[in-house]
Amino acid sequence: MKVAIIGQGYVGLTISAFAGEHFDVIGFDNNKRIVDQLNSGKSHIEGVESSVLKQWISAGRYQATTDGRDIANVDLVVIAVPTPLSKDRKPDLGFIDAACKTIGENVSKPVLVINESTSFPGTLRNYIKPAIEKYSKDKIEHLYAISPERVDPGRSDFNQKNTPRLYSGLTPEASEKTRAFYSKFCDNLIEVSSPEVAESAKLFENTFRQVNIALVNEFAQIAHSLGISVYETLDAANTKPYGFMKFTPSAGVGGHCIPVDPTYLAAVAEEHGAPATFIRRANEVNLEMSKYVVDRVVADNDGSLAGKSVLVVGVAYKPNVADVRETAAELVIEHLRQRGAVVSWHDDVVGSWNGESSAPLSGADIAVVVTKHDDVKVREILDSAPYVFDTTGKVPGAKGL
Ligand SMILES: NC(=O)c1ccc[n+]([C@@H]2O[C@H](COP(=O)([O-])OP(=O)(O)OC[C@H]3O[C@@H](n4cnc5c(N)ncnc54)[C@H](O)[C@@H]3O)[C@@H](O)[C@H]2O)c1
């Protein structure tokens, strides 16, 4: 069976690597640089080994392409393209639309189309299917299913094989074929009654994390005002063996999922006249954390950062990945610069970002730790500046949340 995977980023390349063991995979991406790199056997995604890619390439089971015509004769298509927010923080299905165009214009026979991109309930039925039909000259009738992706890049204990996967087709035949596809490389498949349930479950999973992170971020501020340790209090609460799940405070949330997916849920809720006040407020609390962190740093430094050199340690949105999408470090840096600080950042995993490069971990007046990668030593952080503010809870000896 020939499979086309539209989008070769975190999700699409991860699926390609697993699917390559069983199927001929065509990785379609409109970024030529990524495609060339992949065809030379080099992975750009943590968790996808270049050796695996090379193995599939030399076995003739993997090829990346920017040419839509290469997917003409596939049997199955997976959509794994970005679903970001627009400038005015509304769901932006522009990438999905472009993927539908590629499929509609090129796929020459009826196939199964599975969407793995995260979006609001109704996207498969009311958006993807009509869009592909609109772009298909021959009005080919495909099968459609959703199977939201749950991959957590950088994580080694859960992967495609042992992470349970939800799925649902628009028709029983689509569901059956979707199950047959994923069962080759996923141990636990759970069918739900409609694509809308699967789409909503994905959004709710990340909204659950978003509101709990907001709650603990608010609590960190309460604990500080009470003069108690937020971490000790959370550890104490966590001794309860049921009904409690520990989340930890931070400078805010980042990545493609937690700052974005809840807004997709809120947008569709409001469109249907349902309130999403809690979700909206959680988003604000998380966004405001960067300002709170900088306020604390200012308060500890005689009320002014003007002219002081501030090193932000860790700009990736989470440890051990190079992903800077929606990173809280961006807002922290913005607030520091607004207060007159001379800001540089250290993150050798990210390397370069926003036209700037990772600075040495030394010689600053102030260091603010936003993300701590495992290979960055606590001692080096503490030695990098006379005053260190830690937002991660992983730098004992520093000031912090
Ligand atoms: N990254 C995660 O941890 C994660 C987890 C679960 C779900 N998701 C969801 O999966 C989807 C993809 O996210 P990602 O993290 O893989 O994104 P990504 O940015 O890592 O990769 C997307 C890829 O799609 C390519 N692309 C964009 N438009 C295209 C088009 N029209 N045709 C072909 N390729 C195109 C880009 O060049 C890029 O390589 C999103 O909906 C996201 O919310 C992501």
GROMACS .gro file of N, CA, C and O in nm, residues 185-287:
model
  412
  185PHE      N    1   0.093  -0.021   1.341
  185PHE     CA    2   0.199   0.036   1.425
  185PHE      C    3   0.149   0.100   1.555
  185PHE      O    4   0.223   0.170   1.623
  186CYS      N    5   0.022   0.076   1.588
  186CYS     CA    6  -0.029   0.127   1.716
  186CYS      C    7  -0.104   0.015   1.789
  186CYS      O    8  -0.189  -0.052   1.728
  187ASP      N    9  -0.072  -0.006   1.917
  187ASP     CA   10  -0.127  -0.120   1.990
  187ASP      C   11  -0.270  -0.101   2.037
  187ASP      O   12  -0.341  -0.197   2.061
  188ASN      N   13  -0.312   0.024   2.058
  188ASN     CA   14  -0.440   0.046   2.125
  188ASN      C   15  -0.522   0.149   2.048
  188ASN      O   16  -0.496   0.270   2.056
  189LEU      N   17  -0.621   0.101   1.972
  189LEU     CA   18  -0.705   0.190   1.891
  189LEU      C   19  -0.845   0.195   1.949
  189LEU      O   20  -0.904   0.090   1.979
  190ILE      N   21  -0.896   0.315   1.965
  190ILE     CA   22  -1.027   0.332   2.027
  190ILE      C   23  -1.118   0.406   1.930
  190ILE      O   24  -1.096   0.524   1.900
  191GLU      N   25  -1.221   0.336   1.884
  191GLU     CA   26  -1.316   0.401   1.792
  191GLU      C   27  -1.421   0.478   1.872
  191GLU      O   28  -1.473   0.427   1.971
  192VAL      N   29  -1.448   0.600   1.831
  192VAL     CA   30  -1.556   0.677   1.894
  192VAL      C   31  -1.668   0.695   1.792
  192VAL      O   32  -1.651   0.666   1.674
  193SER      N   33  -1.785   0.742   1.841
  193SER     CA   34  -1.905   0.733   1.759
  193SER      C   35  -1.911   0.831   1.643
  193SER      O   36  -1.988   0.813   1.550
  194SER      N   37  -1.830   0.938   1.649
  194SER     CA   38  -1.832   1.034   1.537
  194SER      C   39  -1.698   1.106   1.530
  194SER      O   40  -1.628   1.119   1.632
  195PRO      N   41  -1.663   1.159   1.413
  195PRO     CA   42  -1.541   1.239   1.404
  195PRO      C   43  -1.543   1.358   1.500
  195PRO      O   44  -1.440   1.396   1.555
  196GLU      N   45  -1.663   1.412   1.523
  196GLU     CA   46  -1.672   1.530   1.610
  196GLU      C   47  -1.629   1.496   1.753
  196GLU      O   48  -1.570   1.580   1.823
  197VAL      N   49  -1.660   1.374   1.800
  197VAL     CA   50  -1.617   1.333   1.934
  197VAL      C   51  -1.465   1.324   1.939
  197VAL      O   52  -1.401   1.373   2.034
  198ALA      N   53  -1.405   1.264   1.837
  198ALA     CA   54  -1.258   1.252   1.834
  198ALA      C   55  -1.193   1.391   1.829
  198ALA      O   56  -1.097   1.419   1.902
  199GLU      N   57  -1.247   1.479   1.744
  199GLU     CA   58  -1.191   1.614   1.733
  199GLU      C   59  -1.205   1.690   1.866
  199GLU      O   60  -1.110   1.756   1.910
  200SER      N   61  -1.321   1.674   1.931
  200SER     CA   62  -1.343   1.745   2.058
  200SER      C   63  -1.255   1.688   2.168
  200SER      O   64  -1.204   1.763   2.253
  201ALA      N   65  -1.237   1.555   2.170
  201ALA     CA   66  -1.155   1.492   2.275
  201ALA      C   67  -1.013   1.547   2.270
  201ALA      O   68  -0.954   1.579   2.373
  202LYS      N   69  -0.959   1.561   2.149
  202LYS     CA   70  -0.823   1.614   2.134
  202LYS      C   71  -0.815   1.756   2.191
  202LYS      O   72  -0.723   1.791   2.266
  203LEU      N   73  -0.913   1.839   2.158
  203LEU     CA   74  -0.912   1.977   2.209
  203LEU      C   75  -0.929   1.979   2.361
  203LEU      O   76  -0.865   2.057   2.431
  204PHE      N   77  -1.015   1.889   2.411
  204PHE     CA   78  -1.040   1.890   2.555
  204PHE      C   79  -0.916   1.844   2.633
  204PHE      O   80  -0.886   1.896   2.741
  205GLU      N   81  -0.843   1.747   2.578
  205GLU     CA   82  -0.721   1.699   2.645
  205GLU      C   83  -0.625   1.816   2.668
  205GLU      O   84  -0.569   1.832   2.777
  206ASN      N   85  -0.605   1.897   2.567
  206ASN     CA   86  -0.510   2.007   2.582
  206ASN      C   87  -0.569   2.123   2.661
  206ASN      O   88  -0.496   2.197   2.726
  207THR      N   89  -0.702   2.138   2.655
  207THR     CA   90  -0.765   2.243   2.736
  207THR      C   91  -0.753   2.207   2.885
  207THR      O   92  -0.730   2.294   2.970
  208PHE      N   93  -0.765   2.078   2.915
  208PHE     CA   94  -0.748   2.029   3.053
  208PHE      C   95  -0.610   2.070   3.105
  208PHE      O   96  -0.596   2.120   3.216
  209ARG      N   97  -0.509   2.051   3.023
  209ARG     CA   98  -0.374   2.091   3.064
  209ARG      C   99  -0.364   2.243   3.079
  209ARG      O  100  -0.308   2.294   3.174
  210GLN      N  101  -0.423   2.314   2.981
  210GLN     CA  102  -0.414   2.461   2.982
  210GLN      C  103  -0.474   2.519   3.110
  210GLN      O  104  -0.413   2.603   3.175
  211VAL      N  105  -0.594   2.473   3.149
  211VAL     CA  106  -0.660   2.536   3.265
  211VAL      C  107  -0.590   2.495   3.395
  211VAL      O  108  -0.582   2.573   3.488
  212ASN      N  109  -0.536   2.373   3.399
  212ASN     CA  110  -0.465   2.332   3.519
  212ASN      C  111  -0.333   2.405   3.534
  212ASN      O  112  -0.290   2.436   3.645
  213ILE      N  113  -0.267   2.432   3.420
  213ILE     CA  114  -0.143   2.510   3.426
  213ILE      C  115  -0.175   2.653   3.470
  213ILE      O  116  -0.106   2.712   3.554
  214ALA      N  117  -0.285   2.709   3.417
  214ALA     CA  118  -0.324   2.844   3.459
  214ALA      C  119  -0.353   2.847   3.609
  214ALA      O  120  -0.313   2.940   3.680
  215LEU      N  121  -0.420   2.744   3.657
  215LEU     CA  122  -0.454   2.738   3.799
  215LEU      C  123  -0.328   2.736   3.885
  215LEU      O  124  -0.316   2.809   3.983
  216VAL      N  125  -0.230   2.653   3.844
  216VAL     CA  126  -0.108   2.645   3.925
  216VAL      C  127  -0.025   2.773   3.910
  216VAL      O  128   0.042   2.816   4.004
  217ASN      N  129  -0.033   2.837   3.793
  217ASN     CA  130   0.038   2.964   3.777
  217ASN      C  131  -0.024   3.071   3.868
  217ASN      O  132   0.047   3.152   3.927
  218GLU      N  133  -0.157   3.071   3.878
  218GLU     CA  134  -0.222   3.165   3.969
  218GLU      C  135  -0.184   3.132   4.113
  218GLU      O  136  -0.154   3.220   4.194
  219PHE      N  137  -0.182   3.002   4.142
  219PHE     CA  138  -0.151   2.963   4.280
  219PHE      C  139  -0.007   3.000   4.317
  219PHE      O  140   0.021   3.033   4.432
  220ALA      N  141   0.085   2.995   4.220
  220ALA     CA  142   0.224   3.034   4.248
  220ALA      C  143   0.227   3.178   4.298
  220ALA      O  144   0.303   3.212   4.390
  221GLN      N  145   0.142   3.263   4.237
  221GLN     CA  146   0.138   3.403   4.278
  221GLN      C  147   0.078   3.418   4.418
  221GLN      O  148   0.124   3.497   4.500
  222ILE      N  149  -0.025   3.336   4.444
  222ILE     CA  150  -0.087   3.339   4.578
  222ILE      C  151   0.015   3.292   4.683
  222ILE      O  152   0.033   3.356   4.787
  223ALA      N  153   0.084   3.181   4.653
  223ALA     CA  154   0.180   3.124   4.750
  223ALA      C  155   0.289   3.227   4.780
  223ALA      O  156   0.326   3.248   4.897
  224HIS      N  157   0.339   3.296   4.676
  224HIS     CA  158   0.444   3.396   4.698
  224HIS      C  159   0.392   3.508   4.788
  224HIS      O  160   0.461   3.551   4.881
  225SER      N  161   0.269   3.553   4.762
  225SER     CA  162   0.216   3.663   4.844
  225SER      C  163   0.193   3.619   4.989
  225SER      O  164   0.194   3.702   5.080
  226LEU      N  165   0.175   3.488   5.009
  226LEU     CA  166   0.158   3.436   5.145
  226LEU      C  167   0.291   3.403   5.211
  226LEU      O  168   0.296   3.361   5.327
  227GLY      N  169   0.399   3.410   5.132
  227GLY     CA  170   0.531   3.379   5.187
  227GLY      C  171   0.554   3.229   5.207
  227GLY      O  172   0.631   3.189   5.294
  228ILE      N  173   0.487   3.146   5.128
  228ILE     CA  174   0.511   3.001   5.139
  228ILE      C  175   0.562   2.949   5.004
  228ILE      O  176   0.544   3.013   4.901
  229SER      N  177   0.623   2.830   5.009
  229SER     CA  178   0.679   2.773   4.886
  229SER      C  179   0.570   2.705   4.804
  229SER      O  180   0.499   2.617   4.854
  230VAL      N  181   0.557   2.748   4.678
  230VAL     CA  182   0.457   2.684   4.592
  230VAL      C  183   0.494   2.537   4.570
  230VAL      O  184   0.407   2.449   4.569
  231TYR      N  185   0.623   2.509   4.555
  231TYR     CA  186   0.664   2.371   4.525
  231TYR      C  187   0.637   2.278   4.644
  231TYR      O  188   0.588   2.167   4.627
  232GLU      N  189   0.670   2.327   4.766
  232GLU     CA  190   0.646   2.242   4.883
  232GLU      C  191   0.496   2.218   4.899
  232GLU      O  192   0.450   2.108   4.932
  233THR      N  193   0.417   2.323   4.873
  233THR     CA  194   0.272   2.310   4.887
  233THR      C  195   0.217   2.209   4.785
  233THR      O  196   0.132   2.125   4.819
  234LEU      N  197   0.267   2.216   4.662
  234LEU     CA  198   0.220   2.122   4.559
  234LEU      C  199   0.260   1.979   4.594
  234LEU      O  200   0.180   1.885   4.578
  235ASP      N  201   0.382   1.963   4.643
  235ASP     CA  202   0.427   1.828   4.683
  235ASP      C  203   0.339   1.776   4.797
  235ASP      O  204   0.305   1.658   4.801
  236ALA      N  205   0.304   1.866   4.888
  236ALA     CA  206   0.219   1.825   5.001
  236ALA      C  207   0.082   1.781   4.949
  236ALA      O  208   0.030   1.675   4.986
  237ALA      N  209   0.023   1.862   4.860
  237ALA     CA  210  -0.109   1.827   4.804
  237ALA      C  211  -0.102   1.695   4.727
  237ALA      O  212  -0.196   1.614   4.726
  238ASN      N  213   0.012   1.672   4.667
  238ASN     CA  214   0.029   1.554   4.581
  238ASN      C  215   0.042   1.424   4.661
  238ASN      O  216   0.045   1.316   4.603
  239THR      N  217   0.048   1.435   4.795
  239THR     CA  218   0.052   1.311   4.875
  239THR      C  219  -0.087   1.248   4.880
  239THR      O  220  -0.101   1.134   4.919
  240LYS      N  221  -0.191   1.325   4.839
  240LYS     CA  222  -0.326   1.267   4.833
  240LYS      C  223  -0.330   1.166   4.718
  240LYS      O  224  -0.298   1.199   4.605
  241PRO      N  225  -0.368   1.041   4.751
  241PRO     CA  226  -0.355   0.938   4.647
  241PRO      C  227  -0.465   0.940   4.541
  241PRO      O  228  -0.460   0.863   4.447
  242TYR      N  229  -0.563   1.027   4.554
  242TYR     CA  230  -0.669   1.031   4.452
  242TYR      C  231  -0.720   1.174   4.440
  242TYR      O  232  -0.702   1.258   4.529
  243GLY      N  233  -0.781   1.206   4.326
  243GLY     CA  234  -0.847   1.336   4.309
  243GLY      C  235  -0.754   1.454   4.297
  243GLY      O  236  -0.797   1.569   4.307
  244PHE      N  237  -0.624   1.431   4.280
  244PHE     CA  238  -0.532   1.543   4.261
  244PHE      C  239  -0.430   1.505   4.156
  244PHE      O  240  -0.381   1.392   4.154
  245MET      N  241  -0.399   1.599   4.068
  245MET     CA  242  -0.294   1.576   3.968
  245MET      C  243  -0.201   1.696   3.971
  245MET      O  244  -0.248   1.810   3.965
  246LYS      N  245  -0.070   1.669   3.985
  246LYS     CA  246   0.024   1.779   4.004
  246LYS      C  247   0.064   1.845   3.871
  246LYS      O  248   0.108   1.777   3.779
  247PHE      N  249   0.046   1.975   3.865
  247PHE     CA  250   0.100   2.056   3.755
  247PHE      C  251   0.197   2.155   3.820
  247PHE      O  252   0.183   2.186   3.938
  248THR      N  253   0.294   2.203   3.744
  248THR     CA  254   0.392   2.294   3.804
  248THR      C  255   0.389   2.430   3.735
  248THR      O  256   0.360   2.440   3.615
  249PRO      N  257   0.421   2.536   3.812
  249PRO     CA  258   0.415   2.670   3.754
  249PRO      C  259   0.529   2.695   3.654
  249PRO      O  260   0.627   2.620   3.651
  250SER      N  261   0.514   2.799   3.576
  250SER     CA  262   0.612   2.828   3.470
  250SER      C  263   0.596   2.973   3.425
  250SER      O  264   0.507   3.044   3.473
  251ALA      N  265   0.678   3.012   3.329
  251ALA     CA  266   0.667   3.149   3.275
  251ALA      C  267   0.552   3.160   3.176
  251ALA      O  268   0.529   3.266   3.117
  252GLY      N  269   0.480   3.051   3.155
  252GLY     CA  270   0.369   3.051   3.059
  252GLY      C  271   0.373   2.923   2.979
  252GLY      O  272   0.461   2.840   2.997
  253VAL      N  273   0.277   2.906   2.888
  253VAL     CA  274   0.274   2.783   2.809
  253VAL      C  275   0.320   2.811   2.666
  253VAL      O  276   0.303   2.921   2.615
  254GLY      N  277   0.378   2.709   2.603
  254GLY     CA  278   0.425   2.728   2.466
  254GLY      C  279   0.394   2.605   2.382
  254GLY      O  280   0.323   2.515   2.425
  255GLY      N  281   0.451   2.606   2.262
  255GLY     CA  282   0.429   2.493   2.172
  255GLY      C  283   0.310   2.514   2.081
  255GLY      O  284   0.239   2.614   2.091
  256HIS      N  285   0.290   2.416   1.995
  256HIS     CA  286   0.183   2.427   1.896
  256HIS      C  287   0.047   2.395   1.957
  256HIS      O  288  -0.057   2.427   1.901
  257CYS      N  289   0.046   2.331   2.075
  257CYS     CA  290  -0.081   2.274   2.121
  257CYS      C  291  -0.150   2.354   2.233
  257CYS      O  292  -0.260   2.404   2.213
  258ILE      N  293  -0.085   2.364   2.349
  258ILE     CA  294  -0.158   2.415   2.466
  258ILE      C  295  -0.197   2.563   2.455
  258ILE      O  296  -0.308   2.599   2.492
  259PRO      N  297  -0.114   2.650   2.395
  259PRO     CA  298  -0.161   2.787   2.380
  259PRO      C  299  -0.263   2.804   2.266
  259PRO      O  300  -0.327   2.907   2.256
  260VAL      N  301  -0.275   2.702   2.180
  260VAL     CA  302  -0.355   2.717   2.058
  260VAL      C  303  -0.487   2.640   2.063
  260VAL      O  304  -0.595   2.695   2.039
  261ASP      N  305  -0.478   2.510   2.096
  261ASP     CA  306  -0.596   2.424   2.086
  261ASP      C  307  -0.716   2.473   2.168
  261ASP      O  308  -0.830   2.469   2.119
  262PRO      N  309  -0.695   2.521   2.293
  262PRO     CA  310  -0.811   2.568   2.369
  262PRO      C  311  -0.883   2.683   2.299
  262PRO      O  312  -1.006   2.697   2.312
  263THR      N  313  -0.808   2.764   2.225
  263THR     CA  314  -0.872   2.875   2.154
  263THR      C  315  -0.959   2.822   2.041
  263THR      O  316  -1.062   2.882   2.008
  264TYR      N  317  -0.920   2.710   1.979
  264TYR     CA  318  -1.006   2.646   1.879
  264TYR      C  319  -1.137   2.602   1.944
  264TYR      O  320  -1.245   2.620   1.888
  265LEU      N  321  -1.125   2.547   2.066
  265LEU     CA  322  -1.246   2.501   2.136
  265LEU      C  323  -1.334   2.621   2.174
  265LEU      O  324  -1.456   2.619   2.155
  266ALA      N  325  -1.269   2.726   2.226
  266ALA     CA  326  -1.345   2.845   2.266
  266ALA      C  327  -1.415   2.907   2.145
  266ALA      O  328  -1.531   2.949   2.153
  267ALA      N  329  -1.346   2.911   2.032
  267ALA     CA  330  -1.403   2.974   1.912
  267ALA      C  331  -1.528   2.899   1.867
  267ALA      O  332  -1.632   2.960   1.837
  268VAL      N  333  -1.521   2.765   1.864
  268VAL     CA  334  -1.638   2.689   1.817
  268VAL      C  335  -1.750   2.696   1.921
  268VAL      O  336  -1.868   2.701   1.886
  269ALA      N  337  -1.713   2.702   2.050
  269ALA     CA  338  -1.815   2.714   2.156
  269ALA      C  339  -1.893   2.843   2.136
  269ALA      O  340  -2.017   2.843   2.133
  270GLU      N  341  -1.819   2.951   2.119
  270GLU     CA  342  -1.885   3.083   2.108
  270GLU      C  343  -1.968   3.093   1.980
  270GLU      O  344  -2.075   3.154   1.981
  271GLU      N  345  -1.920   3.028   1.875
  271GLU     CA  346  -1.998   3.025   1.751
  271GLU      C  347  -2.134   2.958   1.772
  271GLU      O  348  -2.232   2.991   1.708
  272HIS      N  349  -2.135   2.861   1.866
  272HIS     CA  350  -2.259   2.788   1.894
  272HIS      C  351  -2.334   2.848   2.014
  272HIS      O  352  -2.423   2.784   2.070
  273GLY      N  353  -2.292   2.965   2.060
  273GLY     CA  354  -2.361   3.033   2.169
  273GLY      C  355  -2.334   2.976   2.307
  273GLY      O  356  -2.405   3.004   2.403
  274ALA      N  357  -2.228   2.893   2.320
  274ALA     CA  358  -2.194   2.836   2.452
  274ALA      C  359  -2.080   2.917   2.513
  274ALA      O  360  -1.994   2.968   2.441
  275PRO      N  361  -2.079   2.930   2.647
  275PRO     CA  362  -1.973   3.012   2.708
  275PRO      C  363  -1.839   2.940   2.708
  275PRO      O  364  -1.834   2.818   2.721
  276ALA      N  365  -1.731   3.017   2.696
  276ALA     CA  366  -1.597   2.958   2.707
  276ALA      C  367  -1.512   3.048   2.797
  276ALA      O  368  -1.393   3.066   2.777
  277THR      N  369  -1.579   3.105   2.899
  277THR     CA  370  -1.513   3.205   2.984
  277THR      C  371  -1.392   3.148   3.057
  277THR      O  372  -1.289   3.214   3.070
  278PHE      N  373  -1.406   3.027   3.106
  278PHE     CA  374  -1.300   2.963   3.183
  278PHE      C  375  -1.177   2.942   3.095
  278PHE      O  376  -1.064   2.970   3.135
  279ILE      N  377  -1.199   2.895   2.972
  279ILE     CA  378  -1.089   2.869   2.878
  279ILE      C  379  -1.020   3.000   2.841
  279ILE      O  380  -0.898   3.011   2.841
  280ARG      N  381  -1.101   3.101   2.811
  280ARG     CA  382  -1.045   3.233   2.775
  280ARG      C  383  -0.960   3.289   2.890
  280ARG      O  384  -0.853   3.342   2.870
  281ARG      N  385  -1.013   3.278   3.013
  281ARG     CA  386  -0.942   3.334   3.129
  281ARG      C  387  -0.811   3.259   3.156
  281ARG      O  388  -0.708   3.319   3.188
  282ALA      N  389  -0.817   3.125   3.139
  282ALA     CA  390  -0.696   3.044   3.160
  282ALA      C  391  -0.587   3.089   3.064
  282ALA      O  392  -0.470   3.103   3.102
  283ASN      N  393  -0.626   3.116   2.941
  283ASN     CA  394  -0.530   3.162   2.841
  283ASN      C  395  -0.466   3.295   2.886
  283ASN      O  396  -0.345   3.312   2.877
  284GLU      N  397  -0.550   3.385   2.936
  284GLU     CA  398  -0.498   3.515   2.981
  284GLU      C  399  -0.400   3.498   3.097
  284GLU      O  400  -0.294   3.559   3.101
  285VAL      N  401  -0.439   3.412   3.195
  285VAL     CA  402  -0.352   3.392   3.312
  285VAL      C  403  -0.215   3.341   3.266
  285VAL      O  404  -0.111   3.389   3.312
  286ASN      N  405  -0.215   3.246   3.174
  286ASN     CA  406  -0.087   3.192   3.126
  286ASN      C  407  -0.006   3.297   3.052
  286ASN      O  408   0.115   3.308   3.069
  287LEU      N  409  -0.075   3.379   2.970
  287LEU     CA  410  -0.003   3.484   2.896
  287LEU      C  411   0.054   3.590   2.991
  287LEU      O  412   0.162   3.644   2.969
   0.00000   0.00000   0.00000
